PDB file of C-alpha atoms in Angstrom:
ATOM      1  CA  MET A   1      69.758  40.098   0.945  1.00  0.00           C
ATOM      2  CA  GLU A   2      66.995  37.468   1.379  1.00  0.00           C
ATOM      3  CA  ILE A   3      67.895  34.942   4.093  1.00  0.00           C
ATOM      4  CA  PRO A   4      67.123  31.371   2.934  1.00  0.00           C
ATOM      5  CA  VAL A   5      64.614  29.510   5.135  1.00  0.00           C
ATOM      6  CA  PRO A   6      66.633  26.297   6.213  1.00  0.00           C
ATOM      7  CA  SER A   7      64.766  22.964   6.547  1.00  0.00           C
ATOM      8  CA  VAL A   8      64.971  21.066   9.700  1.00  0.00           C
ATOM      9  CA  MET A   9      67.095  17.891   9.830  1.00  0.00           C
ATOM     10  CA  LYS A  10      65.848  14.512  10.621  1.00  0.00           C
ATOM     11  CA  GLN A  11      65.083  13.802  14.120  1.00  0.00           C
ATOM     12  CA  LYS A  12      68.087  12.913  16.240  1.00  0.00           C
ATOM     13  CA  PRO A  13      67.751   9.622  18.174  1.00  0.00           C
ATOM     14  CA  ALA A  14      66.045  10.043  21.408  1.00  0.00           C
ATOM     15  CA  TRP A  15      69.103   8.956  23.446  1.00  0.00           C
ATOM     16  CA  LEU A  16      71.201  11.830  22.092  1.00  0.00           C
ATOM     17  CA  ARG A  17      68.738  14.623  22.723  1.00  0.00           C
ATOM     18  CA  GLU A  18      69.692  14.843  26.544  1.00  0.00           C
ATOM     19  CA  LEU A  19      73.323  15.397  25.458  1.00  0.00           C
ATOM     20  CA  PHE A  20      72.735  17.403  22.411  1.00  0.00           C
ATOM     21  CA  PRO A  21      69.100  19.206  22.575  1.00  0.00           C
ATOM     22  CA  TRP A  22      69.714  21.856  19.884  1.00  0.00           C
ATOM     23  CA  GLU A  23      67.655  21.996  16.626  1.00  0.00           C
ATOM     24  CA  GLN A  24      69.770  20.662  13.779  1.00  0.00           C
ATOM     25  CA  LYS A  25      69.194  22.567  10.516  1.00  0.00           C
ATOM     26  CA  THR A  26      70.376  22.198   6.956  1.00  0.00           C
ATOM     27  CA  LEU A  27      71.232  24.241   3.914  1.00  0.00           C
ATOM     28  CA  ARG A  28      72.239  23.207   0.373  1.00  0.00           C
ATOM     29  CA  VAL A  29      75.987  24.106  -0.295  1.00  0.00           C
ATOM     30  CA  ASN A  30      77.365  23.289  -3.646  1.00  0.00           C
ATOM     31  CA  GLY A  31      74.848  20.678  -4.348  1.00  0.00           C
ATOM     32  CA  ARG A  32      74.991  18.993  -0.894  1.00  0.00           C
ATOM     33  CA  ASN A  33      73.209  19.224   2.439  1.00  0.00           C
ATOM     34  CA  MET A  34      75.286  20.837   5.252  1.00  0.00           C
ATOM     35  CA  ALA A  35      73.942  20.413   8.677  1.00  0.00           C
ATOM     36  CA  TYR A  36      74.433  23.232  11.372  1.00  0.00           C
ATOM     37  CA  LEU A  37      73.214  24.605  14.609  1.00  0.00           C
ATOM     38  CA  ASP A  38      72.186  28.285  14.782  1.00  0.00           C
ATOM     39  CA  GLU A  39      71.697  29.579  18.330  1.00  0.00           C
ATOM     40  CA  GLY A  40      71.293  33.135  19.798  1.00  0.00           C
ATOM     41  CA  SER A  41      69.831  36.376  18.395  1.00  0.00           C
ATOM     42  CA  ARG A  42      70.095  36.976  14.786  1.00  0.00           C
ATOM     43  CA  GLY A  43      71.407  40.492  15.549  1.00  0.00           C
ATOM     44  CA  ALA A  44      74.184  39.149  17.612  1.00  0.00           C
ATOM     45  CA  ARG A  45      77.842  38.512  16.512  1.00  0.00           C
ATOM     46  CA  PRO A  46      77.954  35.150  14.816  1.00  0.00           C
ATOM     47  CA  VAL A  47      80.699  32.697  16.132  1.00  0.00           C
ATOM     48  CA  LEU A  48      81.493  29.801  13.952  1.00  0.00           C
ATOM     49  CA  LEU A  49      82.503  26.835  15.666  1.00  0.00           C
ATOM     50  CA  LEU A  50      84.489  24.415  13.422  1.00  0.00           C
ATOM     51  CA  HIS A  51      85.502  20.854  14.207  1.00  0.00           C
ATOM     52  CA  GLY A  52      88.063  18.619  12.558  1.00  0.00           C
ATOM     53  CA  ASN A  53      88.393  14.824  12.003  1.00  0.00           C
ATOM     54  CA  PRO A  54      86.733  12.611  13.027  1.00  0.00           C
ATOM     55  CA  THR A  55      84.160  14.725  14.975  1.00  0.00           C
ATOM     56  CA  TRP A  56      81.145  16.684  14.222  1.00  0.00           C
ATOM     57  CA  GLY A  57      79.182  19.637  16.084  1.00  0.00           C
ATOM     58  CA  PHE A  58      78.761  17.546  19.187  1.00  0.00           C
ATOM     59  CA  LEU A  59      82.374  18.397  20.094  1.00  0.00           C
ATOM     60  CA  TYR A  60      81.250  22.144  20.928  1.00  0.00           C
ATOM     61  CA  ARG A  61      78.316  21.160  23.137  1.00  0.00           C
ATOM     62  CA  ASP A  62      79.901  23.015  26.053  1.00  0.00           C
ATOM     63  CA  PHE A  63      80.396  26.053  24.169  1.00  0.00           C
ATOM     64  CA  LEU A  64      76.733  26.937  22.964  1.00  0.00           C
ATOM     65  CA  ASP A  65      74.905  27.821  26.056  1.00  0.00           C
ATOM     66  CA  PRO A  66      77.766  30.143  27.477  1.00  0.00           C
ATOM     67  CA  LEU A  67      78.257  31.937  24.083  1.00  0.00           C
ATOM     68  CA  VAL A  68      74.433  32.546  23.857  1.00  0.00           C
ATOM     69  CA  LYS A  69      74.155  33.756  27.379  1.00  0.00           C
ATOM     70  CA  ALA A  70      77.048  36.032  26.784  1.00  0.00           C
ATOM     71  CA  GLY A  71      75.146  37.597  23.966  1.00  0.00           C
ATOM     72  CA  TYR A  72      76.681  35.849  20.780  1.00  0.00           C
ATOM     73  CA  ARG A  73      75.231  33.811  18.028  1.00  0.00           C
ATOM     74  CA  ALA A  74      76.610  30.162  17.914  1.00  0.00           C
ATOM     75  CA  VAL A  75      76.766  28.761  14.390  1.00  0.00           C
ATOM     76  CA  VAL A  76      78.114  25.147  14.321  1.00  0.00           C
ATOM     77  CA  PRO A  77      78.399  23.413  11.038  1.00  0.00           C
ATOM     78  CA  ASP A  78      79.098  19.712  10.419  1.00  0.00           C
ATOM     79  CA  TRP A  79      81.595  19.514   7.494  1.00  0.00           C
ATOM     80  CA  ILE A  80      80.317  17.686   4.455  1.00  0.00           C
ATOM     81  CA  GLY A  81      81.040  13.901   5.101  1.00  0.00           C
ATOM     82  CA  SER A  82      80.662  14.215   8.834  1.00  0.00           C
ATOM     83  CA  GLY A  83      77.898  14.647  11.408  1.00  0.00           C
ATOM     84  CA  TYR A  84      74.361  15.137  10.056  1.00  0.00           C
ATOM     85  CA  SER A  85      75.554  16.581   6.664  1.00  0.00           C
ATOM     86  CA  ASP A  86      75.630  14.573   3.579  1.00  0.00           C
ATOM     87  CA  HIS A  87      78.311  11.831   3.525  1.00  0.00           C
ATOM     88  CA  PRO A  88      79.623  11.555  -0.199  1.00  0.00           C
ATOM     89  CA  ARG A  89      80.927   8.294  -0.960  1.00  0.00           C
ATOM     90  CA  VAL A  90      83.397   9.860  -3.423  1.00  0.00           C
ATOM     91  CA  ASP A  91      86.758  10.781  -2.137  1.00  0.00           C
ATOM     92  CA  ALA A  92      87.380  13.705  -4.553  1.00  0.00           C
ATOM     93  CA  ALA A  93      84.224  15.441  -3.093  1.00  0.00           C
ATOM     94  CA  LEU A  94      85.919  15.922   0.250  1.00  0.00           C
ATOM     95  CA  THR A  95      89.227  17.996  -0.490  1.00  0.00           C
ATOM     96  CA  LEU A  96      90.273  21.059   1.310  1.00  0.00           C
ATOM     97  CA  ALA A  97      89.118  23.252  -1.536  1.00  0.00           C
ATOM     98  CA  HIS A  98      85.735  21.705  -1.511  1.00  0.00           C
ATOM     99  CA  HIS A  99      85.350  22.283   2.440  1.00  0.00           C
ATOM    100  CA  ILE A 100      86.452  25.932   2.011  1.00  0.00           C
ATOM    101  CA  ALA A 101      83.903  26.417  -0.650  1.00  0.00           C
ATOM    102  CA  ASP A 102      81.178  24.843   1.466  1.00  0.00           C
ATOM    103  CA  LEU A 103      81.801  27.187   4.310  1.00  0.00           C
ATOM    104  CA  VAL A 104      81.907  30.194   2.180  1.00  0.00           C
ATOM    105  CA  SER A 105      78.533  29.080   0.852  1.00  0.00           C
ATOM    106  CA  LEU A 106      77.021  28.725   4.344  1.00  0.00           C
ATOM    107  CA  ILE A 107      78.407  32.294   5.319  1.00  0.00           C
ATOM    108  CA  ASP A 108      76.953  33.785   2.239  1.00  0.00           C
ATOM    109  CA  GLN A 109      73.599  32.061   2.596  1.00  0.00           C
ATOM    110  CA  LEU A 110      73.259  32.957   6.163  1.00  0.00           C
ATOM    111  CA  ASP A 111      74.494  36.414   5.459  1.00  0.00           C
ATOM    112  CA  LEU A 112      76.993  36.352   8.180  1.00  0.00           C
ATOM    113  CA  ARG A 113      78.685  39.534   8.844  1.00  0.00           C
ATOM    114  CA  GLY A 114      81.369  40.480  11.496  1.00  0.00           C
ATOM    115  CA  PHE A 115      81.759  36.789  12.215  1.00  0.00           C
ATOM    116  CA  VAL A 116      84.396  35.019  14.347  1.00  0.00           C
ATOM    117  CA  ILE A 117      86.190  31.795  13.334  1.00  0.00           C
ATOM    118  CA  VAL A 118      86.786  29.303  16.056  1.00  0.00           C
ATOM    119  CA  GLY A 119      88.674  26.508  14.477  1.00  0.00           C
ATOM    120  CA  GLN A 120      90.489  23.246  15.705  1.00  0.00           C
ATOM    121  CA  ASP A 121      92.378  20.573  13.575  1.00  0.00           C
ATOM    122  CA  TRP A 122      90.726  20.908  10.089  1.00  0.00           C
ATOM    123  CA  GLY A 123      88.487  23.723  11.324  1.00  0.00           C
ATOM    124  CA  GLY A 124      91.603  25.913  11.314  1.00  0.00           C
ATOM    125  CA  PRO A 125      92.766  25.752   7.536  1.00  0.00           C
ATOM    126  CA  GLN A 126      89.136  25.360   6.306  1.00  0.00           C
ATOM    127  CA  GLY A 127      87.852  28.224   8.489  1.00  0.00           C
ATOM    128  CA  VAL A 128      90.678  30.599   7.852  1.00  0.00           C
ATOM    129  CA  GLY A 129      90.511  29.615   4.105  1.00  0.00           C
ATOM    130  CA  ALA A 130      86.995  30.666   4.017  1.00  0.00           C
ATOM    131  CA  ALA A 131      87.632  33.711   6.037  1.00  0.00           C
ATOM    132  CA  LEU A 132      90.214  34.807   3.496  1.00  0.00           C
ATOM    133  CA  GLN A 133      87.528  34.674   0.897  1.00  0.00           C
ATOM    134  CA  ARG A 134      85.231  36.955   2.926  1.00  0.00           C
ATOM    135  CA  LEU A 135      87.839  39.347   4.761  1.00  0.00           C
ATOM    136  CA  ASP A 136      85.413  42.186   4.960  1.00  0.00           C
ATOM    137  CA  ARG A 137      83.077  40.130   7.071  1.00  0.00           C
ATOM    138  CA  LEU A 138      85.734  38.657   9.459  1.00  0.00           C
ATOM    139  CA  ALA A 139      86.003  40.157  13.025  1.00  0.00           C
ATOM    140  CA  ALA A 140      88.350  37.751  15.040  1.00  0.00           C
ATOM    141  CA  LEU A 141      89.990  34.291  15.032  1.00  0.00           C
ATOM    142  CA  VAL A 142      90.425  31.676  17.752  1.00  0.00           C
ATOM    143  CA  LEU A 143      92.802  28.874  16.772  1.00  0.00           C
ATOM    144  CA  MET A 144      93.240  25.734  18.834  1.00  0.00           C
ATOM    145  CA  ASN A 145      95.693  22.848  18.029  1.00  0.00           C
ATOM    146  CA  THR A 146      95.619  23.403  14.285  1.00  0.00           C
ATOM    147  CA  TRP A 147      98.046  24.586  11.404  1.00  0.00           C
ATOM    148  CA  LEU A 148      98.011  26.971   8.540  1.00  0.00           C
ATOM    149  CA  TYR A 149     101.235  26.324   6.797  1.00  0.00           C
ATOM    150  CA  THR A 150     103.345  23.784   4.883  1.00  0.00           C
ATOM    151  CA  ASP A 151     106.809  24.506   6.294  1.00  0.00           C
ATOM    152  CA  TYR A 152     106.646  22.469   9.434  1.00  0.00           C
ATOM    153  CA  VAL A 153     105.848  18.737   9.835  1.00  0.00           C
ATOM    154  CA  GLY A 154     105.871  17.171  13.288  1.00  0.00           C
ATOM    155  CA  LYS A 155     106.709  13.781  14.497  1.00  0.00           C
ATOM    156  CA  PHE A 156     103.266  12.378  14.280  1.00  0.00           C
ATOM    157  CA  HIS A 157     102.825  13.081  10.633  1.00  0.00           C
ATOM    158  CA  GLN A 158     106.206  11.417   9.833  1.00  0.00           C
ATOM    159  CA  SER A 159     105.497   8.237  11.970  1.00  0.00           C
ATOM    160  CA  PRO A 160     105.002   4.865  10.305  1.00  0.00           C
ATOM    161  CA  LEU A 161     102.448   4.091  12.940  1.00  0.00           C
ATOM    162  CA  PRO A 162      99.704   5.171  12.818  1.00  0.00           C
ATOM    163  CA  TRP A 163     100.288   7.892  10.105  1.00  0.00           C
ATOM    164  CA  THR A 164     101.824   6.271   7.099  1.00  0.00           C
ATOM    165  CA  THR A 165      99.842   3.149   7.694  1.00  0.00           C
ATOM    166  CA  TRP A 166      96.660   5.071   7.197  1.00  0.00           C
ATOM    167  CA  HIS A 167      97.938   6.296   4.002  1.00  0.00           C
ATOM    168  CA  ALA A 168      98.620   2.694   2.565  1.00  0.00           C
ATOM    169  CA  PRO A 169      96.348   1.996  -0.369  1.00  0.00           C
ATOM    170  CA  LEU A 170      94.995  -1.456   1.128  1.00  0.00           C
ATOM    171  CA  ILE A 171      95.604  -1.519   4.779  1.00  0.00           C
ATOM    172  CA  GLY A 172      94.394   2.233   5.358  1.00  0.00           C
ATOM    173  CA  GLN A 173      91.124   1.326   3.757  1.00  0.00           C
ATOM    174  CA  LEU A 174      90.741  -1.796   5.842  1.00  0.00           C
ATOM    175  CA  LEU A 175      91.658   0.095   9.016  1.00  0.00           C
ATOM    176  CA  MET A 176      89.397   3.111   8.320  1.00  0.00           C
ATOM    177  CA  LYS A 177      86.407   1.769   6.697  1.00  0.00           C
ATOM    178  CA  ARG A 178      86.097  -1.718   7.925  1.00  0.00           C
ATOM    179  CA  PHE A 179      87.434  -1.474  11.522  1.00  0.00           C
ATOM    180  CA  LYS A 180      86.588   2.330  11.733  1.00  0.00           C
ATOM    181  CA  VAL A 181      89.610   2.892  13.905  1.00  0.00           C
ATOM    182  CA  LEU A 182      89.079   6.596  13.796  1.00  0.00           C
ATOM    183  CA  SER A 183      85.415   7.141  13.307  1.00  0.00           C
ATOM    184  CA  HIS A 184      84.459   4.740  16.165  1.00  0.00           C
ATOM    185  CA  ALA A 185      87.601   5.145  18.215  1.00  0.00           C
ATOM    186  CA  GLY A 186      88.774   8.680  17.843  1.00  0.00           C
ATOM    187  CA  PRO A 187      87.640  11.065  20.715  1.00  0.00           C
ATOM    188  CA  SER A 188      86.984   8.167  22.986  1.00  0.00           C
ATOM    189  CA  ALA A 189      90.253   6.517  22.644  1.00  0.00           C
ATOM    190  CA  ILE A 190      92.364   9.583  23.851  1.00  0.00           C
ATOM    191  CA  THR A 191      89.961  11.351  26.118  1.00  0.00           C
ATOM    192  CA  ARG A 192      91.772  12.846  29.118  1.00  0.00           C
ATOM    193  CA  ARG A 193      88.583  13.315  31.231  1.00  0.00           C
ATOM    194  CA  GLY A 194      86.921  10.105  30.379  1.00  0.00           C
ATOM    195  CA  MET A 195      83.629   9.679  28.690  1.00  0.00           C
ATOM    196  CA  THR A 196      80.221   7.889  29.471  1.00  0.00           C
ATOM    197  CA  ASP A 197      79.070   5.320  26.949  1.00  0.00           C
ATOM    198  CA  ALA A 198      76.400   7.751  25.777  1.00  0.00           C
ATOM    199  CA  GLN A 199      79.039  10.512  25.025  1.00  0.00           C
ATOM    200  CA  LYS A 200      81.183   7.993  23.111  1.00  0.00           C
ATOM    201  CA  ARG A 201      78.123   6.898  21.111  1.00  0.00           C
ATOM    202  CA  GLY A 202      77.361  10.629  20.498  1.00  0.00           C
ATOM    203  CA  TYR A 203      80.606  11.033  18.650  1.00  0.00           C
ATOM    204  CA  HIS A 204      80.569   7.671  16.790  1.00  0.00           C
ATOM    205  CA  HIS A 205      76.982   7.005  15.778  1.00  0.00           C
ATOM    206  CA  VAL A 206      77.063   9.411  12.820  1.00  0.00           C
ATOM    207  CA  PHE A 207      79.377   6.935  11.053  1.00  0.00           C
ATOM    208  CA  ASP A 208      77.468   3.855  11.966  1.00  0.00           C
ATOM    209  CA  GLU A 209      76.235   3.360   8.421  1.00  0.00           C
ATOM    210  CA  PRO A 210      78.616   1.251   6.313  1.00  0.00           C
ATOM    211  CA  ASP A 211      80.822   3.257   3.906  1.00  0.00           C
ATOM    212  CA  SER A 212      79.669   6.481   5.548  1.00  0.00           C
ATOM    213  CA  ASP A 213      83.081   7.638   6.776  1.00  0.00           C
ATOM    214  CA  HIS A 214      85.005   8.442   3.617  1.00  0.00           C
ATOM    215  CA  VAL A 215      85.924  11.955   5.013  1.00  0.00           C
ATOM    216  CA  VAL A 216      87.720  10.334   7.960  1.00  0.00           C
ATOM    217  CA  LEU A 217      90.310   8.676   5.534  1.00  0.00           C
ATOM    218  CA  THR A 218      90.218  11.597   3.083  1.00  0.00           C
ATOM    219  CA  TRP A 219      91.298  14.193   5.690  1.00  0.00           C
ATOM    220  CA  PRO A 220      94.510  12.513   6.749  1.00  0.00           C
ATOM    221  CA  ARG A 221      95.436  11.997   3.066  1.00  0.00           C
ATOM    222  CA  THR A 222      94.839  15.598   2.361  1.00  0.00           C
ATOM    223  CA  ILE A 223      97.344  16.928   4.729  1.00  0.00           C
ATOM    224  CA  PRO A 224     100.179  18.266   2.452  1.00  0.00           C
ATOM    225  CA  LEU A 225     103.684  17.074   3.467  1.00  0.00           C
ATOM    226  CA  ARG A 226     105.549  17.799   0.341  1.00  0.00           C
ATOM    227  CA  GLU A 227     104.912  19.788  -2.832  1.00  0.00           C
ATOM    228  CA  GLY A 228     102.632  18.119  -5.139  1.00  0.00           C
ATOM    229  CA  ASP A 229     100.392  16.528  -2.396  1.00  0.00           C
ATOM    230  CA  ARG A 230      96.881  17.046  -2.429  1.00  0.00           C
ATOM    231  CA  GLY A 231      95.968  20.156  -0.642  1.00  0.00           C
ATOM    232  CA  TRP A 232      99.496  21.617  -1.039  1.00  0.00           C
ATOM    233  CA  ALA A 233      98.486  24.563  -3.274  1.00  0.00           C
ATOM    234  CA  ASP A 234      95.461  25.362  -1.118  1.00  0.00           C
ATOM    235  CA  MET A 235      97.551  25.429   2.159  1.00  0.00           C
ATOM    236  CA  THR A 236     100.213  27.367   0.455  1.00  0.00           C
ATOM    237  CA  MET A 237      97.800  29.943  -0.476  1.00  0.00           C
ATOM    238  CA  ILE A 238      96.606  30.231   3.019  1.00  0.00           C
ATOM    239  CA  GLN A 239     100.099  30.755   4.551  1.00  0.00           C
ATOM    240  CA  ARG A 240     101.048  33.175   1.853  1.00  0.00           C
ATOM    241  CA  ARG A 241      97.862  35.248   2.728  1.00  0.00           C
ATOM    242  CA  LEU A 242      98.422  35.258   6.482  1.00  0.00           C
ATOM    243  CA  PRO A 243      99.755  38.705   6.524  1.00  0.00           C
ATOM    244  CA  GLU A 244      96.272  39.956   5.434  1.00  0.00           C
ATOM    245  CA  LEU A 245      95.166  38.921   8.900  1.00  0.00           C
ATOM    246  CA  ALA A 246      97.565  41.144  10.836  1.00  0.00           C
ATOM    247  CA  ARG A 247      94.858  43.446  11.973  1.00  0.00           C
ATOM    248  CA  THR A 248      92.415  40.634  12.799  1.00  0.00           C
ATOM    249  CA  PRO A 249      92.279  40.026  16.651  1.00  0.00           C
ATOM    250  CA  THR A 250      93.539  36.449  16.979  1.00  0.00           C
ATOM    251  CA  LEU A 251      93.684  34.219  20.062  1.00  0.00           C
ATOM    252  CA  LEU A 252      95.711  30.970  20.294  1.00  0.00           C
ATOM    253  CA  LEU A 253      94.388  28.348  22.779  1.00  0.00           C
ATOM    254  CA  TRP A 254      96.492  25.102  23.054  1.00  0.00           C
ATOM    255  CA  ALA A 255      96.686  21.646  24.647  1.00  0.00           C
ATOM    256  CA  PRO A 256     100.258  20.942  24.752  1.00  0.00           C
ATOM    257  CA  GLU A 257      99.703  17.238  25.499  1.00  0.00           C
ATOM    258  CA  ASP A 258      98.161  16.773  21.761  1.00  0.00           C
ATOM    259  CA  ALA A 259     100.412  14.284  19.988  1.00  0.00           C
ATOM    260  CA  VAL A 260      98.914  15.405  16.744  1.00  0.00           C
ATOM    261  CA  PHE A 261      99.523  19.212  16.915  1.00  0.00           C
ATOM    262  CA  PRO A 262     101.872  19.724  19.843  1.00  0.00           C
ATOM    263  CA  ILE A 263     103.214  23.065  20.971  1.00  0.00           C
ATOM    264  CA  GLU A 264     105.653  23.393  18.199  1.00  0.00           C
ATOM    265  CA  TYR A 265     102.664  23.997  15.841  1.00  0.00           C
ATOM    266  CA  ALA A 266     101.626  26.888  18.121  1.00  0.00           C
ATOM    267  CA  ASN A 267     104.960  28.327  18.105  1.00  0.00           C
ATOM    268  CA  ARG A 268     105.083  28.214  14.308  1.00  0.00           C
ATOM    269  CA  LEU A 269     101.686  29.940  14.116  1.00  0.00           C
ATOM    270  CA  LYS A 270     102.903  32.551  16.557  1.00  0.00           C
ATOM    271  CA  GLU A 271     105.842  33.267  14.187  1.00  0.00           C
ATOM    272  CA  LEU A 272     103.664  33.697  11.234  1.00  0.00           C
ATOM    273  CA  MET A 273     100.966  35.609  13.213  1.00  0.00           C
ATOM    274  CA  PRO A 274     102.931  37.667  15.796  1.00  0.00           C
ATOM    275  CA  HIS A 275      99.975  39.757  16.681  1.00  0.00           C
ATOM    276  CA  ALA A 276      98.073  36.893  18.065  1.00  0.00           C
ATOM    277  CA  GLU A 277      97.464  36.534  21.740  1.00  0.00           C
ATOM    278  CA  GLY A 278      98.766  33.416  23.525  1.00  0.00           C
ATOM    279  CA  PRO A 279      99.187  30.643  23.175  1.00  0.00           C
ATOM    280  CA  ILE A 280      97.240  29.979  26.437  1.00  0.00           C
ATOM    281  CA  LEU A 281      97.938  26.387  27.502  1.00  0.00           C
ATOM    282  CA  PHE A 282      95.470  23.914  28.748  1.00  0.00           C
ATOM    283  CA  GLU A 283      96.889  20.945  30.653  1.00  0.00           C
ATOM    284  CA  ARG A 284      94.804  17.672  31.106  1.00  0.00           C
ATOM    285  CA  ALA A 285      93.663  17.880  27.342  1.00  0.00           C
ATOM    286  CA  SER A 286      94.580  16.159  24.215  1.00  0.00           C
ATOM    287  CA  HIS A 287      93.796  16.487  20.609  1.00  0.00           C
ATOM    288  CA  PHE A 288      90.029  17.030  21.300  1.00  0.00           C
ATOM    289  CA  LEU A 289      90.558  19.761  23.876  1.00  0.00           C
ATOM    290  CA  GLN A 290      87.002  21.041  23.402  1.00  0.00           C
ATOM    291  CA  ASP A 291      85.832  17.824  25.009  1.00  0.00           C
ATOM    292  CA  ASP A 292      88.449  17.567  27.652  1.00  0.00           C
ATOM    293  CA  ARG A 293      88.354  21.235  28.718  1.00  0.00           C
ATOM    294  CA  GLY A 294      85.313  22.785  27.066  1.00  0.00           C
ATOM    295  CA  PRO A 295      83.898  24.944  29.885  1.00  0.00           C
ATOM    296  CA  ASP A 296      87.527  26.326  30.458  1.00  0.00           C
ATOM    297  CA  LEU A 297      88.054  27.131  26.752  1.00  0.00           C
ATOM    298  CA  VAL A 298      84.795  29.082  26.346  1.00  0.00           C
ATOM    299  CA  ALA A 299      85.543  30.907  29.464  1.00  0.00           C
ATOM    300  CA  ALA A 300      88.738  32.123  27.998  1.00  0.00           C
ATOM    301  CA  ILE A 301      87.085  32.796  24.546  1.00  0.00           C
ATOM    302  CA  ILE A 302      84.261  35.148  25.776  1.00  0.00           C
ATOM    303  CA  PRO A 303      86.557  37.761  27.405  1.00  0.00           C
ATOM    304  CA  PHE A 304      88.626  37.837  24.389  1.00  0.00           C
ATOM    305  CA  LEU A 305      85.696  38.382  22.010  1.00  0.00           C
ATOM    306  CA  ASN A 306      84.143  40.973  24.350  1.00  0.00           C
ATOM    307  CA  SER A 307      87.374  42.926  24.227  1.00  0.00           C
ATOM    308  CA  ALA A 308      88.227  42.324  20.545  1.00  0.00           C
ATOM    309  CA  ALA A 309      84.962  42.560  18.771  1.00  0.00           C
ATOM    310  CA  GLY A 310      81.931  42.727  21.201  1.00  0.00           C
ATOM    311  CA  ASN A 311      78.757  40.716  20.934  1.00  0.00           C
ATOM    312  CA  ARG A 312      76.915  42.988  18.382  1.00  0.00           C
ATOM    313  CA  VAL A 313      77.652  43.330  14.816  1.00  0.00           C
TER     314      VAL A 313
END
């Protein structure tokens, strides 16, 4: 298979290069540009590092060098609508099914074989959803503060504030798009370790352009809470097919202080995937545990991958 030659993304701002020095690349996926990092030997096992809302590849900056030094290939996409990927202004272009199809396209175009999915938040269902379309190429899974099912709904997703307020037709648009309560105050608002101004800006600047953050509102509105909701059929399909992953080495890493996906979500995943190792708990971390405890997380991931799959394909 001929591997496409990716073009290089526009130059990152100078202030970001010290925090995020890796070369941003891009491929066309389903008619849109998906930005990604691709570090390490092409012959090494690919590890797909998948973020959620409202972050981008910057979330995994502590993972790249350790994985590459351990002999792995780190591939870090920005989901369409986020980071340095295209930011469609059409809500219907940012569904769960679209994100899954976009990742399948990236996997196919880069001809990734024996790959590992590392997913948190939306990186879980979108990553596993894509992996289920390419099971013959999947080597292992690492899941962190995420979910893959419709039969458990925690307190956060039933709460009037902030959850149902975000979904309100008028006030949700006002909060998310005018005041940018998530895109400009997500990771920095709940950090456990604290962030410098530059780190806060690193997360938020990709949504500085007006009307560039449709995905930040679409993702919450795509979480299926009842039959008929957007994303219900896709998530039901993922849950139904989880038994097909019974022979796939799986590791659960969890921040129990996360209000969005607390430990009950890990317990339900463990029931559905009893072969999974863990959950290994990481205190002093919240929803964005990769930022709070990045070096510790990757230090747990590498031995698991060495044992479960090895760093060569």
